[in-house]
Coordinates of C-alpha atoms in Angstrom, one line a residue:
X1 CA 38.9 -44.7 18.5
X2 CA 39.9 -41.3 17.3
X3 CA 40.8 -38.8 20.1
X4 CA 39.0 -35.4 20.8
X5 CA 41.5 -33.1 19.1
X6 CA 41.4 -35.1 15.5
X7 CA 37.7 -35.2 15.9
X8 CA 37.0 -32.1 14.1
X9 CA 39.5 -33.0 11.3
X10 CA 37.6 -36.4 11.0
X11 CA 34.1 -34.3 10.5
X12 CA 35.1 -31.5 8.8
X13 CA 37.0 -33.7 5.8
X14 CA 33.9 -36.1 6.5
X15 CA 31.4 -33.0 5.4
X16 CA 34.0 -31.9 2.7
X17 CA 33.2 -35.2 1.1
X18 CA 30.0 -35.4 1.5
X19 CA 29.8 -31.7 -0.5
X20 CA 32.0 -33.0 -3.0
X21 CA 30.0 -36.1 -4.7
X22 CA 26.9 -33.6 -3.9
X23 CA 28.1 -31.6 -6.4
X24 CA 29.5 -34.2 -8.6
X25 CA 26.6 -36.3 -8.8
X26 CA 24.3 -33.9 -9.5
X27 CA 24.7 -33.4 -12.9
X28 CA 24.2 -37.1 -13.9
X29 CA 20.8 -36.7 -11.7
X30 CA 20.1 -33.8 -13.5
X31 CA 21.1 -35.5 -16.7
X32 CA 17.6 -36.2 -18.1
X33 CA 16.4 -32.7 -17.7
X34 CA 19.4 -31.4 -19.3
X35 CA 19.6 -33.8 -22.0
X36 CA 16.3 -32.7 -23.1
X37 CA 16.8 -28.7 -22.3
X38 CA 20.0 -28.6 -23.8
X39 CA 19.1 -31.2 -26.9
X40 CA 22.6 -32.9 -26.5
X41 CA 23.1 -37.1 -27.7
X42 CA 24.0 -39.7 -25.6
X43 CA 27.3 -39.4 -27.0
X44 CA 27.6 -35.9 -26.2
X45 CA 26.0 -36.1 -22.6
X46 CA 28.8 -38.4 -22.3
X47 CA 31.7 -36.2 -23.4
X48 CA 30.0 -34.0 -21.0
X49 CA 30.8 -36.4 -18.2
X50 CA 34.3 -37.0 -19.1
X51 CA 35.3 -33.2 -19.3
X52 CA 34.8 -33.3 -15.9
X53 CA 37.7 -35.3 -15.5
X54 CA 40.4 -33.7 -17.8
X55 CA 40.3 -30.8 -15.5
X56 CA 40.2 -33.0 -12.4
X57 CA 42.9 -35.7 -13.5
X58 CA 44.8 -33.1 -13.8
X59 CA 44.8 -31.2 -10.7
X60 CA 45.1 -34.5 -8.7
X61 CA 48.5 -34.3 -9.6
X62 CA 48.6 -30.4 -9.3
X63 CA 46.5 -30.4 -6.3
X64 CA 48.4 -32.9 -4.2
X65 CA 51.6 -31.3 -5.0
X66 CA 50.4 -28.0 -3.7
X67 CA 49.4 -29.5 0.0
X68 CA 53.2 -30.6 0.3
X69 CA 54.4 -26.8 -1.1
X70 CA 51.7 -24.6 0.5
X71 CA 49.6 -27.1 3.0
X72 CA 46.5 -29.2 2.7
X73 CA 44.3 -26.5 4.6
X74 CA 45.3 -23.7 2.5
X75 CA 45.0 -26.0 -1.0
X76 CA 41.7 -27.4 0.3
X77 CA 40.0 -24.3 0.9
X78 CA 41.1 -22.6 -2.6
X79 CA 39.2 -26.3 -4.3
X80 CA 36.4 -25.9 -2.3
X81 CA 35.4 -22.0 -3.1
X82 CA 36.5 -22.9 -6.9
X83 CA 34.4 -25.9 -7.0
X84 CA 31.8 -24.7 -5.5
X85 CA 31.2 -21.5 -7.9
X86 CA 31.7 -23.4 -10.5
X87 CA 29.0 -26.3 -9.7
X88 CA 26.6 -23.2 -9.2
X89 CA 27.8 -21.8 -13.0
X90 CA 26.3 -25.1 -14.3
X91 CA 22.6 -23.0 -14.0
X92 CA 24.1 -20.7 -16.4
X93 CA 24.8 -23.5 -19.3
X94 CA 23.6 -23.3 -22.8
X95 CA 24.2 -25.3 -24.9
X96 CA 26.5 -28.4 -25.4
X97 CA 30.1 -26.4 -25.2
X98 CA 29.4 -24.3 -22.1
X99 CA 28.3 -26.6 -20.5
X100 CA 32.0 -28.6 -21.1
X101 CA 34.2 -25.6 -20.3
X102 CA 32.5 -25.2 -17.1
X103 CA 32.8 -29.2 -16.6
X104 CA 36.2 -28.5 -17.4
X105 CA 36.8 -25.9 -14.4
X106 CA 34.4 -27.4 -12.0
X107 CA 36.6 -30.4 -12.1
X108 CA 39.8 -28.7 -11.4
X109 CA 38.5 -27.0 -8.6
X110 CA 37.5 -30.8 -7.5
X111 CA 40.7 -32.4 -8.0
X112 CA 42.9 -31.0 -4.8
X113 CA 40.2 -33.1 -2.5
X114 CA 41.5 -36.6 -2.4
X115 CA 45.7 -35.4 -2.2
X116 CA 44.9 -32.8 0.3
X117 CA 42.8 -35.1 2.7
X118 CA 45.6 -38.0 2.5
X119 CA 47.5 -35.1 3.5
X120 CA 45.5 -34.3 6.5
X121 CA 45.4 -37.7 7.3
X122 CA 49.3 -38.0 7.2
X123 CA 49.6 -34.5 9.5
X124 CA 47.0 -35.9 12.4
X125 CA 47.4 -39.7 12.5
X126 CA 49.9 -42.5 13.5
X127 CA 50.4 -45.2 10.9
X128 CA 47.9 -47.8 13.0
X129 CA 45.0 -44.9 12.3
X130 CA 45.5 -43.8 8.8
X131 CA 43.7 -46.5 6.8
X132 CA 40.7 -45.7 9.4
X133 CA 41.1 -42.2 9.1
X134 CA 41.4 -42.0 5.2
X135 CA 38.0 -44.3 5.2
X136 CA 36.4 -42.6 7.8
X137 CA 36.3 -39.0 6.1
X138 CA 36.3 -40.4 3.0
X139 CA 33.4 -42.4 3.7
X140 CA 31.0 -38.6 3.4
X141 CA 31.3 -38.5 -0.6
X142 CA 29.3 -41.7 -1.4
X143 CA 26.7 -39.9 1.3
X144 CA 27.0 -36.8 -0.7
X145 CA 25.6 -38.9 -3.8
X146 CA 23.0 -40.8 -2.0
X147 CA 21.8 -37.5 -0.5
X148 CA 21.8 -35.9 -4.0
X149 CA 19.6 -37.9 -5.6
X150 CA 16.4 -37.2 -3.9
X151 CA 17.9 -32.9 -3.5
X152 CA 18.3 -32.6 -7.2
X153 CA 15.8 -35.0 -8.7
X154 CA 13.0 -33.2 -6.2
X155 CA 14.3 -29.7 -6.5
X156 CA 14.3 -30.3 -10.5
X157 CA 10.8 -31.6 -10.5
X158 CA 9.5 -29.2 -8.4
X159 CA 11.1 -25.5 -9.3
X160 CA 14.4 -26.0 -12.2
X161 CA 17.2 -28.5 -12.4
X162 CA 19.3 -25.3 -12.3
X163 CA 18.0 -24.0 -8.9
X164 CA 20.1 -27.5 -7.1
X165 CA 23.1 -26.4 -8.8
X166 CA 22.8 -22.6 -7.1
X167 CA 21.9 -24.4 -3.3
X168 CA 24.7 -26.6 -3.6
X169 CA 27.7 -23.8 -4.2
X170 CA 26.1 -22.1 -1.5
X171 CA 26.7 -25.0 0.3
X172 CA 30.1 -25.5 -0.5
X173 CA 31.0 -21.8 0.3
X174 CA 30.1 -21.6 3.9
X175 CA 32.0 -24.8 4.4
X176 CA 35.4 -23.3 3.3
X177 CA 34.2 -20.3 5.5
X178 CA 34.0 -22.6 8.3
X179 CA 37.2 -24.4 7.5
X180 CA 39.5 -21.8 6.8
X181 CA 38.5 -20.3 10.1
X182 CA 38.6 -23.2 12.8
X183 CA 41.0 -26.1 10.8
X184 CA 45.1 -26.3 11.5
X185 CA 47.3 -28.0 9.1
X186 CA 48.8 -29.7 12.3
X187 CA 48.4 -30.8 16.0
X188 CA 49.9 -28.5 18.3
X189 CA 52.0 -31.2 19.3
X190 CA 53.9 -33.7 17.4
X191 CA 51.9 -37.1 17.5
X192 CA 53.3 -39.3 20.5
X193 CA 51.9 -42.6 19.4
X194 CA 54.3 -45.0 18.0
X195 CA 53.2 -47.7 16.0
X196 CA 51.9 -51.0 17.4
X197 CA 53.5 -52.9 14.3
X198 CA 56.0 -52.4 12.5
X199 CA 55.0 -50.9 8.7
X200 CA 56.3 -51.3 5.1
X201 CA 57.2 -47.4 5.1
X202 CA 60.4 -46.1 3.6
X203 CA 62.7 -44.1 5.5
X204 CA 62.9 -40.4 6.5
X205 CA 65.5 -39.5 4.2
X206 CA 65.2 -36.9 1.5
X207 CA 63.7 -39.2 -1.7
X208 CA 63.3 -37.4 -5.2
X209 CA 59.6 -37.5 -6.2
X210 CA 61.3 -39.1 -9.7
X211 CA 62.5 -42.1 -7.8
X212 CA 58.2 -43.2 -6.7
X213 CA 57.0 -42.1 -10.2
X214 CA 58.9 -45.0 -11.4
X215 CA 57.7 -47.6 -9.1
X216 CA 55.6 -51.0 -9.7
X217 CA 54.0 -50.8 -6.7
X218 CA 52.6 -46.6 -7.4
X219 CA 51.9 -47.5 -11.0
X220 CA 50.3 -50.8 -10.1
X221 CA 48.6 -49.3 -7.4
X222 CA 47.3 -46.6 -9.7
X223 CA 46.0 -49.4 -12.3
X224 CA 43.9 -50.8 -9.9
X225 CA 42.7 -47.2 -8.7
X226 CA 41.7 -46.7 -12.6
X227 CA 39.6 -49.9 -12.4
X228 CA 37.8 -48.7 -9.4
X229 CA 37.4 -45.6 -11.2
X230 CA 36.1 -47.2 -14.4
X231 CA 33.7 -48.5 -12.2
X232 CA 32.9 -45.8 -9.9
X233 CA 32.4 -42.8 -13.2
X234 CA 30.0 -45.4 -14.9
X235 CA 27.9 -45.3 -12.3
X236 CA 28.3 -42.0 -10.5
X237 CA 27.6 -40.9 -14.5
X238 CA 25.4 -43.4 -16.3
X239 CA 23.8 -45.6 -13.8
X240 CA 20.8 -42.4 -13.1
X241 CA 19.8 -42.6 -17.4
X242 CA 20.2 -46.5 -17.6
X243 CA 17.2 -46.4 -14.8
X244 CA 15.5 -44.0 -16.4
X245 CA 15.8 -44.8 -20.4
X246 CA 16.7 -48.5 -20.9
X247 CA 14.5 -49.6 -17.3
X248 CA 11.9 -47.2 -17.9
X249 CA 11.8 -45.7 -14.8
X250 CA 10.2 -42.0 -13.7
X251 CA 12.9 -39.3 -12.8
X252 CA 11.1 -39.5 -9.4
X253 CA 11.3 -43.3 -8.5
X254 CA 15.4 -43.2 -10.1
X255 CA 16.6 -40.0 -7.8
X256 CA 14.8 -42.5 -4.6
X257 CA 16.1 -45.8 -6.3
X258 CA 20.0 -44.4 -6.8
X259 CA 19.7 -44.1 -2.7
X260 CA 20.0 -47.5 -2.0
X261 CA 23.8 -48.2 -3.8
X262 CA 25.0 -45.5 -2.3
X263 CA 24.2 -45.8 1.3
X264 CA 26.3 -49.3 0.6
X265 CA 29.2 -47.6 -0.2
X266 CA 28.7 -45.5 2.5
X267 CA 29.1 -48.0 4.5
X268 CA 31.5 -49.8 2.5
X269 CA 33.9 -46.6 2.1
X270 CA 33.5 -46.0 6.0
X271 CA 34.4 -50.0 6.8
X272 CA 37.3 -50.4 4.2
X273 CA 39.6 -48.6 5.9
X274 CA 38.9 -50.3 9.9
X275 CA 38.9 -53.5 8.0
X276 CA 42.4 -53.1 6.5
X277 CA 44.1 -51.6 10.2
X278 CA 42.6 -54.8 11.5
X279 CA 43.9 -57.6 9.6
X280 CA 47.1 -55.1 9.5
X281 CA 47.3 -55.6 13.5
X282 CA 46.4 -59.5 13.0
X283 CA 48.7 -60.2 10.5
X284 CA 51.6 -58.0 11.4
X285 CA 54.4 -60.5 10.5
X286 CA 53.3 -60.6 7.0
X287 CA 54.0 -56.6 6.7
X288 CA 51.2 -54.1 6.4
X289 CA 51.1 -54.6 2.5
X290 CA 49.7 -58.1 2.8
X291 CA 46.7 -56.4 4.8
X292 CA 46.0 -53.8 2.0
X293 CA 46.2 -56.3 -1.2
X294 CA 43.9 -58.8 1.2
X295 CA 41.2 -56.5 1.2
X296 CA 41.6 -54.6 -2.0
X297 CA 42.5 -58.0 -4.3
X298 CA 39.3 -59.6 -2.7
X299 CA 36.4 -56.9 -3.1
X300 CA 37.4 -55.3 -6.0
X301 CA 37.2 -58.9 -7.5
X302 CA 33.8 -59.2 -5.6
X303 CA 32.7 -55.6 -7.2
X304 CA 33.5 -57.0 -11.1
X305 CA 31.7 -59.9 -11.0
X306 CA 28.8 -58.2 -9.7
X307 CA 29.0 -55.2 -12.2
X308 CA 29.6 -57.7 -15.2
X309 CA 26.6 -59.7 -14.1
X310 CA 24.6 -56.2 -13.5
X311 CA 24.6 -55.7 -17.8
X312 CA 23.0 -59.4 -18.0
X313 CA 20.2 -59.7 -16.2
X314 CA 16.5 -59.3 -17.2
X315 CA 14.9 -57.2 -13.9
X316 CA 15.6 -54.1 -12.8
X317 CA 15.5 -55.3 -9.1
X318 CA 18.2 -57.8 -9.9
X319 CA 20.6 -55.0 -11.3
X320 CA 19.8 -52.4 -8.8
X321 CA 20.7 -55.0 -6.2
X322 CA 23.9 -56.5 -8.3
X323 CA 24.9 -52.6 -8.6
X324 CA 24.6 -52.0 -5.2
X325 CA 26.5 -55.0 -4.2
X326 CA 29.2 -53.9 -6.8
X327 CA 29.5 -50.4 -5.2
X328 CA 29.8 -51.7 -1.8
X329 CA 32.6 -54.1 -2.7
X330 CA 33.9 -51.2 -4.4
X331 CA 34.3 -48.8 -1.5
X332 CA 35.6 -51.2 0.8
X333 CA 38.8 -50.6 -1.6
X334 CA 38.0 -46.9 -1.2
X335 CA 40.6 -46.3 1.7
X336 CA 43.5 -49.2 0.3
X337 CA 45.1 -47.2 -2.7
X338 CA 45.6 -43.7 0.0
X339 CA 46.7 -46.0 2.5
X340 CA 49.3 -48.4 0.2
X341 CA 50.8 -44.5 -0.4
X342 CA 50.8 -43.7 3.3
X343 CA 52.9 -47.1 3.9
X344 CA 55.5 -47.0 1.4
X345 CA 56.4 -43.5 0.9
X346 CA 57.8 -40.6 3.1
X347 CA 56.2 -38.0 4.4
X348 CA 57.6 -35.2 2.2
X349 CA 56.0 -36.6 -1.0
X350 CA 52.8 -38.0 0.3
X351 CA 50.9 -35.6 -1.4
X352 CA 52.8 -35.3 -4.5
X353 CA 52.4 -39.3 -4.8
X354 CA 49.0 -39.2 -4.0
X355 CA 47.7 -37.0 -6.6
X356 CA 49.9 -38.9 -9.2
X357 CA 48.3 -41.9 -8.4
X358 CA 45.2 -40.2 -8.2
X359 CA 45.8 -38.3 -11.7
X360 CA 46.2 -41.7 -13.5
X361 CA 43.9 -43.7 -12.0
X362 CA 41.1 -40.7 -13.1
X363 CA 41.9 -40.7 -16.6
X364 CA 39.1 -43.5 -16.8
X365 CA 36.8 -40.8 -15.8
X366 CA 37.9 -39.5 -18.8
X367 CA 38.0 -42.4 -21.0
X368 CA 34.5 -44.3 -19.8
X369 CA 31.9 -42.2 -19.7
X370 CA 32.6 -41.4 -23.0
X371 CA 33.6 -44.8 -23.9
X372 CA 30.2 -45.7 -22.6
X373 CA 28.0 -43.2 -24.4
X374 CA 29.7 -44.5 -27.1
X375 CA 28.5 -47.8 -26.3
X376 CA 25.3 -47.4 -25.9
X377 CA 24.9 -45.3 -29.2
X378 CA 26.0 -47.9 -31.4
X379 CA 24.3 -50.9 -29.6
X380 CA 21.6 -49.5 -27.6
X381 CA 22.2 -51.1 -24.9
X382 CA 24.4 -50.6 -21.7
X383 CA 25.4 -54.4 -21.3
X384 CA 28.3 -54.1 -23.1
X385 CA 29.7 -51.2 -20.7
X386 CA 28.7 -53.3 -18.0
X387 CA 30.8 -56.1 -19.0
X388 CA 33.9 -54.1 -20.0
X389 CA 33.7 -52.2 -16.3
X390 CA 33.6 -55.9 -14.4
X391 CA 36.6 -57.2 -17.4
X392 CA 39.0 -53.9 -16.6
X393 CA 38.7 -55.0 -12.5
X394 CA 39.6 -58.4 -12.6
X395 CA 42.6 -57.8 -14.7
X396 CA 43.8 -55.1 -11.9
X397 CA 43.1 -57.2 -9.4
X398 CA 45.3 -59.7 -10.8
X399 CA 48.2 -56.9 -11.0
X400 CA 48.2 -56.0 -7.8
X401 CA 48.7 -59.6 -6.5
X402 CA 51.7 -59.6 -9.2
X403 CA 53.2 -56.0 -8.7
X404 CA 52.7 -54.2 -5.7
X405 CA 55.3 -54.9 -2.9
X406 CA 56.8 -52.4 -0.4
X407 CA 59.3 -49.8 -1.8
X408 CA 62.8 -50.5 -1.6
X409 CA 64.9 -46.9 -1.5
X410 CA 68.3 -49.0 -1.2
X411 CA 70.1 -52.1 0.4
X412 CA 70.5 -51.1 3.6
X413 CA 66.8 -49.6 3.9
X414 CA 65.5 -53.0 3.1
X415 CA 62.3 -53.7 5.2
X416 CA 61.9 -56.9 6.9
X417 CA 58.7 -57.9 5.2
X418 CA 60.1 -57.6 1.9
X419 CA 60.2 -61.6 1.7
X420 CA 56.3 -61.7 2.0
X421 CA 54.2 -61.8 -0.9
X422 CA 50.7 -62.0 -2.1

């Protein structure tokens, strides 16, 4: 599958990952505790949530253009050690605005990840790979929340919610210790495999960074990456205090019970991408784009009906099992949007497109959380978010089959699946 020398890329951006939603979804795990501690609303818990994405929307942008100036290893390991110490500040909250400010700068130490592994990807793998690759080590951060639930709901009940926070930056730190030391930005050796298809990709040509920023397919492909995000914040941020407030469950049974829709994404995440090279491979006449809006078009649909339906039901079983259905559909998507970048744009600006895209599809970690604590102060119930999360997918989904189609740089760069659509 993966040769022996891009192993240790694979698992090292595979643990990176997994630290990554560790730390990012320990807060909402944590969330009850603090709530109480920290006497903050539902609406402020939720402004909490979002400020974690004004810092890391923007450094998606930031972050990916600083793996094409100064590499992805170098850019990786400043995130990780700024993350890291400021996940651990998090113990040293208190009250409603510190605890924002250092949401603020955990979240731009946070925001590099995503840009900078595309990047990796783009230095160690041929075209055929990189959808695998990109869902492969992507694949560890819906691990990192399924592990964090039982770390930070038993470490809280046991000792302090603000002893997790302290384990997990020391955590992160002997990672970028270990990554700094033993990680190269590139094979020794320029790759040697050509590609078994031909793919959508523009040419090799020096491209302004202007001329993608303007393109249906990056802004389209960004839309749908917000609706996955929509999805993915109300959950990563929400789904732990609608177990534990509206379904009545202990802080114990949630932190065991949030397992189960991660351990589908997991899998989901780690699938997506295999999933997407394949019917790539099989459908190579109808140009690697057909392959990625297949896959993405299809489960992200799957992952808002099941969401929508989630906010109607009357058992808890039934929406813990409709959730976890919606998260697995979701991830399967995880690895499309990185790869749709990696096919229609040129090396020298992966990173910097990436992190656009990235930038604007995050803003809905921004917007919902807050949206949703909103919500659920004025109604007092989360079915409306649940609706409004499932509404905001379908009507991507229905975007991308409209707008995205390979990049066209000029006449004579026209690619020969440009007269297949979706």
């Amino acid at each position: 599958m993966f040769s022996k020398d891009k192993l240790p890329i694979i698992i090292m951006l595979f643990v990176a990952g997994v630290i990554n939603y560790l730390d990012r979804s320990a807060l909402s795990i944590a969330a009850p505790f603090i709530q109480d501690d920290l006497t903050l609303s539902a609406t402020q818990m939720g402004l909490i949530f979002s400020s974690f994405s004004v810092g890391y929307a923007i450094f998606n942008f930031l972050g990916g253009m600083a793996s094409d100036r100064y590499g992805a290893k170098l850019t990786l390991f400043v995130a990780m050690v700024v993350w890291s110490l400021f996940s651990g500040a998090i113990a040293l909250a208190v009250g409603f605005v510190s605890l924002m400010v250092i949401r603020v700068l955990f979240g731009m130490g946070e925001g590099p990840l995503s840009a900078t592994i595309n990047k990796m990807v783009n230095n160690w793998f041929p075209p055929t790979q990189r959808a695998s690759a990109i869902g492969v080590t992507n694949s560890g951060t819906p691990l990192g929340g399924a592990i964090s639930g039982p770390i930070v709901g038993m470490i809280a009940v046991a000792f302090s919610w603000k002893v997790s926070f302290i384990l997990i930056m020391i955590i992160g730190l002997v990672w970028a210790v270990c990554w700094f030391k033993f990680v190269k930005e590139k094979p020794a050796k320029p790759m040697g495999e050509a590609p078994a298809v031909k793919v959508d990709v523009a040419p090799q040509e020096k491209i302004p960074l202007t001329f993608y920023l303007k393109q249906k397919t990056v802004l389209f492909t960004a839309f749908a990456f917000f609706a996955y995000n929509y999805i993915l914040f109300f959950f990563l941020t929400w789904f732990p205090s609608y177990l534990v407030k509206e379904r009545g469950l202990s802080v114990e049974s949630m932190s065991v019970i949030t397992v189960i829709p991660w351990i589908l994404g997991f899998i989901g995440l780690a699938a997506g991408g295999f999933v997407s090279d394949y019917v790539f491979k099989k459908a190579a006449k109808k140009g690697v784009l057909f392959s990625r809006k297949v896959v993405l078009v299809t489960c992200l649909l799957a992952s808002a009906i099941c969401i929508g339906v989630a906010g109607l039901v009357t058992t808890t079983v039934s929406a813990v099992i409709l959730v976890a259905l919606s998260v697995f559909f979701l991830y399967l998507t995880g690895a499309i949007y990185w790869a749709i970048v990696q096919d229609v744009v040129d090396q020298n600006n992966v990173g910097s497109v990436g992190g656009f895209m990235h930038f604007l599809a995050n803003t809905a970690g921004i917007i919902g959380p807050a949206l949703t604590g909103f919500i659920v102060d004025k109604t007092g119930t989360f079915s409306g978010a649940f609706l409004l999360a499932g509404g905001l997918a379908v009507f991507a989904s229905l975007a991308v089959i409209r707008f995205v189609r390979p990049i066209i740089s000029g006449t004579k760069d026209r690619s020969v699946n440009d007269s297949v659509s979706f």
